[in-house]
Amino acid sequence: MSQALGPEQTMTSVSNAARAKRSTLPARILRDRHLLLLLLPGLAYFIIFKYVPMWGVLLAFKNYQPFVGFMNSEWVGFDHFKLFFADPAFFRLIRNTLLLGFYDMVFFFPAPIVLALMLNEVRNAFYKRFIQSIVYIPHFISMVIVASITYLLLTTEGGVINELMLKMFGHKFEFLTSESWFRPMIVTQSIWKEMGWGTIIFLAALAGVDQEQYEAAIVDGANRFRQIWHITLPAIRGTIIVLLILRMGNFLDRGFEQILLMSNALNRPVAEVFDTYVYTVGITQGQFSYSTAVGLFKAIIGVTLVFTSNYLAKRAGHSGIF
């Protein structure tokens, strides 16, 4: 049975609460000092490699001259942006980048979800782990190796696939030099290399689905397809939306290394994207300010897509990323 506190005890309790409130922040820092120390390397990484280089975006508003230095170079405002918008390459870059991003969203993004759903249906644990290990391996292969394998398979000079095409259709296909085959080839490479690795998050989300829902659905006579449609997919819908929003941030980021390795003089009209254009004009032609303006434009579009998709997700009743 509780006893009522006296005036002195009440005053003491209030005083202790006030003292605890005043010392909350220092006490918590002292209590979590070891965890805060673990935070320092990651914090230093982001400051040094992510935030400090952002100072360089000012280069887009200057006419940078290496001989006079960054600080003494002339300010030119938005001249480089105006020059880029008037450049005939602008619409070609927009078209190529958006088309590759569209194909990526339509074909590559759903691929890990489908594979995760298929793996979730595998009941043999050993067989399931074996398949998971196999599909993870391509993620660890460098893009240089992937490009080399692609050349060996698709080349018209003894490539395995082209030899099969010759036997089946009577002629070979110019996969590596044709403009029409470039985008399917890039998307296929991305699916093969990253589809298995992309299933990790979805498999983790699927592991949290309540099994009693499946048992209740079986009692109600639902087959496997209806269980996937009404239980599994709704359970991972939040994860799909969050990853979709994050993916939108990289919508214009088409993978510089992959595009550079697979492009050549014959397919360049459809292969050149923002990343390769920045490399070409910035590094090989020395137009540092102009290439910085192009890169900054791409980054602004990416941030806009993230905020827009996050807003639309919230409007649709889902939780966004912020």
mmCIF file of C-alpha atoms in Angstrom, residues 241-243 245-246 306-307 309-310 313-314 319-322:
data_model
loop_
_atom_site.group_PDB
_atom_site.id
_atom_site.type_symbol
_atom_site.label_atom_id
_atom_site.label_comp_id
_atom_site.label_asym_id
_atom_site.label_seq_id
_atom_site.Cartn_x
_atom_site.Cartn_y
_atom_site.Cartn_z
ATOM 1 C CA ILE A 241 8.829 1.967 -51.360
ATOM 2 C CA VAL A 242 11.854 3.063 -49.314
ATOM 3 C CA LEU A 243 14.270 1.398 -51.738
ATOM 4 C CA ILE A 245 12.751 6.376 -53.243
ATOM 5 C CA LEU A 246 16.469 5.801 -52.696
ATOM 6 C CA VAL A 306 14.184 12.060 -54.178
ATOM 7 C CA PHE A 307 12.101 14.833 -52.588
ATOM 8 C CA SER A 309 9.098 10.633 -54.790
ATOM 9 C CA ASN A 310 9.236 10.946 -51.004
ATOM 10 C CA ALA A 313 4.870 8.277 -51.184
ATOM 11 C CA LYS A 314 3.621 10.200 -48.156
ATOM 12 C CA SER A 319 6.091 6.232 -44.871
ATOM 13 C CA GLY A 320 8.877 8.056 -46.695
ATOM 14 C CA ILE A 321 12.555 8.166 -45.836
ATOM 15 C CA PHE A 322 12.324 11.524 -44.031
#
